[in-house]
Short mmCIF file of C-alpha atoms in Angstrom, two decimals:
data_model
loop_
_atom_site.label_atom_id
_atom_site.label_comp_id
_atom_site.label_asym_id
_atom_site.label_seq_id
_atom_site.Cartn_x
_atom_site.Cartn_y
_atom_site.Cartn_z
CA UNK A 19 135.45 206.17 87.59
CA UNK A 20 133.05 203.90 89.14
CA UNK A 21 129.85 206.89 88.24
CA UNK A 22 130.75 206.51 84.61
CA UNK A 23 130.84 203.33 84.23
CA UNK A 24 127.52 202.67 85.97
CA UNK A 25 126.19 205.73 83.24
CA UNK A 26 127.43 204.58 80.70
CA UNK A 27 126.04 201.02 81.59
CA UNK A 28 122.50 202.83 81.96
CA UNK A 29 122.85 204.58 78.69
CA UNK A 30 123.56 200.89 77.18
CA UNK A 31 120.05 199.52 79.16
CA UNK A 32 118.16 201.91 77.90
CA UNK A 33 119.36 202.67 74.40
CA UNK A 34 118.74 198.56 73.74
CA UNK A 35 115.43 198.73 75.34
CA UNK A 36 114.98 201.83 73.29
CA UNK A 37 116.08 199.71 70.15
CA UNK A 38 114.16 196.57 70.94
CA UNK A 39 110.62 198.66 71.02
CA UNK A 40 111.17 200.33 67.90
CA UNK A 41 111.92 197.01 66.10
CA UNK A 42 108.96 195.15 67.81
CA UNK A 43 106.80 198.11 66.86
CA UNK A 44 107.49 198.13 63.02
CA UNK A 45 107.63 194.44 62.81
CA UNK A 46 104.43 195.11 60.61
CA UNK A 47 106.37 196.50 58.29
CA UNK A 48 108.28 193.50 57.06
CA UNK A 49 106.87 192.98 53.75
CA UNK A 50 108.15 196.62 52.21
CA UNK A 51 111.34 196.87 53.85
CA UNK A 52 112.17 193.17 53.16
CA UNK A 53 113.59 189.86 55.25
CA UNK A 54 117.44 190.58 55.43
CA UNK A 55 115.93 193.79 57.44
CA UNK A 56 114.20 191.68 59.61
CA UNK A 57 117.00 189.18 60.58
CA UNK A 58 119.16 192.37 60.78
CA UNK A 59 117.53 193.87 63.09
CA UNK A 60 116.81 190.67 65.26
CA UNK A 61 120.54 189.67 65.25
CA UNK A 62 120.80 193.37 66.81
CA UNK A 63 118.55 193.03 69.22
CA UNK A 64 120.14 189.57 70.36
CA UNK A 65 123.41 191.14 70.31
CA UNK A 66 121.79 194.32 72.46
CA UNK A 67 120.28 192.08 74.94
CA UNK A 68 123.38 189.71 75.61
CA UNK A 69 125.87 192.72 76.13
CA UNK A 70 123.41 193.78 78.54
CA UNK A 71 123.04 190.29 80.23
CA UNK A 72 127.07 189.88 80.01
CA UNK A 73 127.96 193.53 81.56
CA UNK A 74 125.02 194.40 83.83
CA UNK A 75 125.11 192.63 87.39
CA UNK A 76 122.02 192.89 89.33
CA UNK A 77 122.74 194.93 91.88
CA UNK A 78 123.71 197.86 88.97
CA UNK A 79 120.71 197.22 87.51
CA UNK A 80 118.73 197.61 90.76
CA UNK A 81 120.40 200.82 90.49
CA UNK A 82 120.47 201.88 87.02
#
């Protein structure tokens, strides 16, 4: 029980650092796609990176 948890918390690490360089990459991109995309996307990203922080201790991410 203990293995998946620690994948699936890997799987989580990665897909939001997967998530937050694809949105700093097309941050260019702002003026066709609109603002409310852009705030979208950083409220993800804030939401990505705090469920990380909250459910990630150090020594599983030493690890992961």
């Amino acid at each position: 029980m203990k293995s998946i948890k620690l994948i699936l918390k890997g799987i989580l690490l990665w897909v939001s650092t997967l998530i937050v360089l694809l949105s700093i990459c097309s941050i260019d991109s702002i003026a066709d796609k609109g603002y409310g995309w852009f705030f979208g996307t950083i409220v993800l990203n804030i939401m990505l990176i705090l469920a990380c922080l909250y459910t990630i201790t150090e020594e599983e991410y030493k690890i992961v």
